[in-house]
Protein backbone atom coordinates (compact mmCIF):
# COMPACT_ATOMS: atom_id res chain seq x y z
CA MET A 1 5.42 -7.15 -20.45
CA ALA A 2 3.75 -3.98 -20.06
CA ALA A 3 4.43 -1.72 -17.16
CA LEU A 4 2.24 -2.55 -14.03
CA ALA A 5 1.19 1.23 -14.02
CA ARG A 6 2.31 4.63 -15.43
CA SER A 7 2.19 6.12 -11.90
CA VAL A 8 2.53 4.36 -8.43
CA LEU A 9 2.40 5.83 -4.84
CA VAL A 10 3.75 3.76 -1.98
CA THR A 11 3.10 4.78 1.71
CA GLY A 12 5.46 3.84 4.37
CA SER A 13 8.22 3.22 1.81
CA ASN A 14 11.30 4.04 3.92
CA ARG A 15 11.59 0.46 5.37
CA GLY A 16 10.49 -2.97 5.00
CA ILE A 17 7.82 -4.03 2.44
CA GLY A 18 7.40 -0.37 1.32
CA LEU A 19 11.15 0.19 0.70
CA GLU A 20 11.23 -3.15 -1.11
CA LEU A 21 8.20 -2.37 -3.28
CA VAL A 22 9.83 0.87 -4.50
CA ARG A 23 13.11 -1.05 -5.16
CA GLN A 24 11.56 -3.73 -7.24
CA LEU A 25 9.23 -1.38 -9.15
CA ALA A 26 12.29 0.89 -9.92
CA ALA A 27 14.36 -2.16 -11.05
CA SER A 28 11.76 -3.83 -13.15
CA PRO A 29 12.32 -4.30 -16.94
CA ARG A 30 9.27 -1.80 -17.52
CA PRO A 31 9.35 0.59 -14.58
CA PRO A 32 6.50 2.97 -13.80
CA GLN A 33 7.28 6.39 -15.10
CA HIS A 34 6.59 7.89 -11.75
CA ILE A 35 7.18 6.21 -8.40
CA PHE A 36 6.14 8.44 -5.47
CA ALA A 37 7.75 6.98 -2.32
CA THR A 38 6.16 8.50 0.93
CA CYS A 39 7.02 8.25 4.54
CA ARG A 40 7.03 10.66 7.57
CA ASP A 41 10.49 12.08 7.06
CA PRO A 42 11.89 11.26 3.84
CA GLU A 43 14.86 13.71 4.15
CA GLY A 44 15.75 12.64 7.64
CA PRO A 45 18.06 9.73 8.84
CA ARG A 46 15.36 7.00 8.82
CA GLY A 47 14.97 7.81 5.15
CA LYS A 48 18.59 7.19 4.29
CA ALA A 49 18.08 3.93 2.32
CA LEU A 50 15.07 5.58 0.32
CA GLN A 51 17.20 8.66 -0.54
CA GLU A 52 19.96 6.28 -1.84
CA LEU A 53 17.56 4.44 -3.88
CA ALA A 54 15.96 7.90 -5.38
CA ALA A 55 19.59 8.82 -6.25
CA GLN A 56 19.98 5.79 -8.31
CA HIS A 57 16.50 6.07 -10.15
CA PRO A 58 15.17 9.40 -11.50
CA SER A 59 11.55 7.89 -11.63
CA ILE A 60 11.39 8.00 -7.70
CA LYS A 61 10.13 11.13 -6.12
CA LEU A 62 10.21 11.47 -2.24
CA VAL A 63 7.08 12.75 -0.63
CA GLN A 64 6.27 13.57 2.89
CA LEU A 65 3.23 12.09 4.59
CA VAL A 66 2.50 12.74 8.36
CA ASN A 67 -0.97 13.99 8.97
CA LEU A 68 -3.80 15.62 6.91
CA PRO A 69 -1.98 18.89 5.91
CA SER A 70 0.93 16.86 4.66
CA ILE A 71 -1.52 14.44 2.78
CA ARG A 72 -3.11 17.49 1.03
CA GLY A 73 0.33 18.80 0.04
CA ALA A 74 1.36 15.38 -1.22
CA VAL A 75 -1.89 15.41 -3.43
CA ARG A 76 -0.81 18.71 -4.94
CA ALA A 77 2.92 17.63 -5.33
CA VAL A 78 1.67 14.28 -7.18
CA GLY A 79 -0.68 16.31 -9.21
CA SER A 80 1.83 18.63 -10.49
CA HIS A 81 4.18 15.82 -11.67
CA LEU A 82 1.30 13.80 -13.27
CA LYS A 83 -0.59 16.84 -14.85
CA ASP A 84 -3.64 15.47 -16.63
CA GLN A 85 -2.78 11.87 -16.34
CA GLY A 86 -3.97 11.04 -12.75
CA LEU A 87 -2.68 8.43 -10.28
CA ASN A 88 -2.80 4.90 -11.47
CA LEU A 89 -1.85 2.79 -8.35
CA LEU A 90 -1.96 3.78 -4.73
CA ILE A 91 -0.24 0.99 -2.43
CA ASN A 92 -1.11 1.70 1.14
CA ASN A 93 1.62 0.00 3.12
CA ALA A 94 1.85 2.21 6.17
CA GLY A 95 -0.01 0.98 9.28
CA VAL A 96 -0.21 0.52 12.98
CA SER A 97 2.78 -1.29 14.65
CA SER A 98 2.00 -4.77 15.89
CA HIS A 99 3.37 -3.42 19.36
CA ALA A 100 0.78 -0.69 19.58
CA THR A 101 -1.49 -0.48 22.39
CA LEU A 102 -5.02 1.24 22.65
CA ARG A 103 -3.24 4.04 24.55
CA SER A 104 -0.49 4.58 21.86
CA LEU A 105 -2.72 4.70 18.84
CA ASP A 106 -3.03 8.07 17.43
CA SER A 107 -4.56 9.87 14.22
CA ARG A 108 -1.43 9.48 12.20
CA GLU A 109 -1.80 5.66 12.39
CA ILE A 110 -5.54 5.55 11.48
CA ALA A 111 -5.44 8.11 8.61
CA LEU A 112 -6.30 5.44 5.84
CA VAL A 113 -9.75 7.04 5.07
CA SER A 114 -8.34 10.44 4.76
CA LEU A 115 -5.48 9.28 2.47
CA LEU A 116 -7.96 7.68 0.36
CA GLN A 117 -10.38 10.50 0.15
CA GLU A 118 -7.69 13.16 -0.63
CA PHE A 119 -6.06 11.02 -3.56
CA LEU A 120 -9.49 9.96 -4.97
CA PRO A 121 -9.73 12.86 -7.47
CA LEU A 122 -6.20 11.72 -8.97
CA LEU A 123 -7.30 8.12 -9.10
CA GLU A 124 -10.67 9.02 -10.78
CA LYS A 125 -8.66 11.10 -13.16
CA ALA A 126 -6.48 8.04 -14.13
CA ALA A 127 -9.54 5.84 -14.40
CA LYS A 128 -11.15 8.25 -17.10
CA GLY A 129 -8.12 8.03 -19.21
CA VAL A 130 -8.61 7.40 -23.13
CA GLY A 131 -8.78 3.78 -24.00
CA LYS A 132 -9.16 2.61 -20.42
CA GLU A 133 -11.76 -0.28 -19.77
CA GLY A 134 -12.23 -2.83 -17.29
CA LEU A 135 -10.41 -2.79 -13.79
CA SER A 136 -6.82 -3.13 -13.28
CA CYS A 137 -3.59 -1.59 -11.82
CA SER A 138 -2.74 -0.10 -14.97
CA ARG A 139 -6.00 1.96 -14.94
CA ALA A 140 -6.47 2.90 -11.43
CA ALA A 141 -6.35 0.78 -8.23
CA VAL A 142 -6.05 1.01 -4.36
CA ILE A 143 -4.10 -1.76 -2.82
CA ASN A 144 -4.08 -1.98 0.94
CA ILE A 145 -1.46 -4.22 2.66
CA SER A 146 -3.28 -6.06 5.24
CA THR A 147 -2.54 -9.29 7.15
CA LYS A 148 -4.24 -12.56 8.04
CA LEU A 149 -4.29 -11.46 11.64
CA GLY A 150 -6.89 -9.09 10.63
CA SER A 151 -9.16 -11.77 9.27
CA ILE A 152 -12.15 -12.29 11.48
CA GLY A 153 -12.94 -15.50 9.68
CA LEU A 154 -9.74 -17.02 10.42
CA CYS A 155 -9.31 -15.49 13.99
CA LEU A 156 -5.79 -16.92 14.09
CA LYS A 157 -4.34 -17.47 17.65
CA VAL A 158 -1.13 -15.64 18.49
CA PRO A 159 0.25 -17.30 21.53
CA GLU A 160 3.02 -14.69 22.19
CA ALA A 161 0.71 -11.68 22.27
CA PRO A 162 -2.83 -11.15 21.31
CA MET A 163 -2.17 -7.83 19.53
CA TYR A 164 -5.77 -6.69 19.85
CA PRO A 165 -5.20 -3.09 18.52
CA TYR A 166 -3.15 -4.07 15.56
CA ARG A 167 -5.45 -6.79 14.71
CA ALA A 168 -8.64 -4.52 15.14
CA SER A 169 -7.06 -1.83 13.05
CA LYS A 170 -6.45 -4.31 10.19
CA ALA A 171 -9.83 -5.82 10.45
CA ALA A 172 -11.19 -2.12 10.25
CA GLN A 173 -8.95 -1.48 7.11
CA ASN A 174 -10.32 -4.61 5.51
CA MET A 175 -13.89 -3.16 5.95
CA VAL A 176 -12.76 -0.05 4.27
CA THR A 177 -11.42 -2.04 1.28
CA ARG A 178 -14.53 -3.99 0.81
CA CYS A 179 -16.70 -0.89 1.06
CA MET A 180 -14.55 1.24 -1.26
CA ALA A 181 -14.34 -1.63 -3.87
CA ALA A 182 -18.07 -1.55 -3.96
CA GLU A 183 -18.42 2.20 -4.02
CA LEU A 184 -15.65 2.72 -6.65
CA GLN A 185 -16.19 0.04 -9.07
CA ASP A 186 -18.34 1.98 -11.37
CA LYS A 187 -15.90 4.75 -11.31
CA GLY A 188 -13.19 2.18 -12.84
CA ILE A 189 -11.19 2.14 -9.65
CA LEU A 190 -10.12 -1.46 -8.40
CA CYS A 191 -9.76 -2.11 -4.51
CA VAL A 192 -8.01 -5.15 -3.08
CA ALA A 193 -6.44 -6.04 0.34
CA ILE A 194 -3.28 -8.14 0.29
CA HIS A 195 -1.78 -10.21 3.04
CA PRO A 196 2.13 -10.05 2.24
CA GLY A 197 3.08 -13.24 4.11
CA TRP A 198 4.98 -13.48 7.55
CA VAL A 199 7.77 -10.90 6.56
CA LYS A 200 10.32 -10.00 9.15
CA THR A 201 10.19 -6.24 9.57
CA ASP A 202 10.99 -3.87 12.49
CA MET A 203 7.01 -3.95 12.87
CA GLY A 204 6.92 -7.59 13.21
CA THR A 205 8.22 -10.08 15.56
CA GLU A 206 11.23 -12.46 15.52
CA LYS A 207 9.04 -15.37 14.25
CA TYR A 208 8.51 -13.46 11.00
CA HIS A 209 11.01 -14.74 8.68
CA PRO A 210 13.09 -12.71 6.14
CA LEU A 211 11.20 -13.33 2.87
CA GLY A 212 10.67 -9.74 1.99
CA GLN A 213 12.12 -9.92 -1.54
CA ASN A 214 10.07 -13.10 -2.45
CA SER A 215 6.91 -11.56 -0.82
CA VAL A 216 7.21 -8.31 -2.79
CA GLN A 217 7.77 -10.27 -5.99
CA GLY A 218 4.72 -12.28 -5.30
CA ILE A 219 2.67 -9.17 -4.59
CA LEU A 220 3.81 -7.52 -7.85
CA THR A 221 2.83 -10.50 -9.77
CA VAL A 222 -0.54 -10.68 -8.09
CA LEU A 223 -1.07 -6.93 -8.82
CA ALA A 224 -0.28 -7.56 -12.44
CA ASN A 225 -3.09 -10.03 -12.81
CA LEU A 226 -5.90 -8.25 -10.79
CA SER A 227 -9.13 -7.58 -12.70
CA GLN A 228 -12.76 -6.80 -12.20
CA ASP A 229 -13.24 -10.37 -10.92
CA THR A 230 -10.70 -9.84 -7.87
CA SER A 231 -11.88 -6.30 -7.07
CA GLY A 232 -12.93 -6.39 -3.42
CA ALA A 233 -11.08 -9.48 -2.87
CA PHE A 234 -8.78 -10.20 0.24
CA LEU A 235 -5.62 -12.18 -1.25
CA ASP A 236 -2.26 -13.32 0.12
CA TRP A 237 1.01 -12.68 -1.73
CA GLU A 238 0.57 -15.91 -3.74
CA GLY A 239 -2.83 -14.83 -5.11
CA ASN A 240 -4.83 -17.27 -2.85
CA THR A 241 -8.26 -15.83 -1.35
CA LEU A 242 -8.53 -15.29 2.24
CA PRO A 243 -11.77 -15.04 4.34
CA TRP A 244 -12.65 -11.53 5.70
């Protein structure tokens, strides 16, 4: 089985789903040559698990992402590692906490568009690689980790808390995914939103169950099978299509 992608960047990778994505990518039979694991403070105490993982796998490079200047610094750092190859796969896992309120939201938590804009030249470079046809994660792709709670079509009830800011942020993220899929398809870049399942993380609630490993295994299986037919889709970790 071929590697999912030559190079992968995962945001929010110091905990939860992001950390497990990095772990499973690095441990896969055909791991990516470059795994860029980003978080706000990769060298600090909250990045300890990520530091330990990077010590075991030379393919993992730790990169700081906090605000626009750090995003631009990350683009330069990633570009220097990849040379003329470009970035194949960007997995945006960082997001707004489900406990966030309208007052607590800040620019660091709604920087998705800036992130995609800054990394777009590296994605475009990968998409133009020799022998690259169709749409796939091995060519160039943006995967946004979303949630069914952001689905306007489903409009799921959450009895314990309405979580309006969180759900609104995810609905907006879904719109960005859909728009980017339409805009970037002709450039050879695939865009998909994925609901990871009810996974217990420190951003979730006690009703989320600890299926992190299974969820990430499912996500990676779904990513390996994405194509032009699924670009612009909203899928769950088992590959089922969800309403926007």
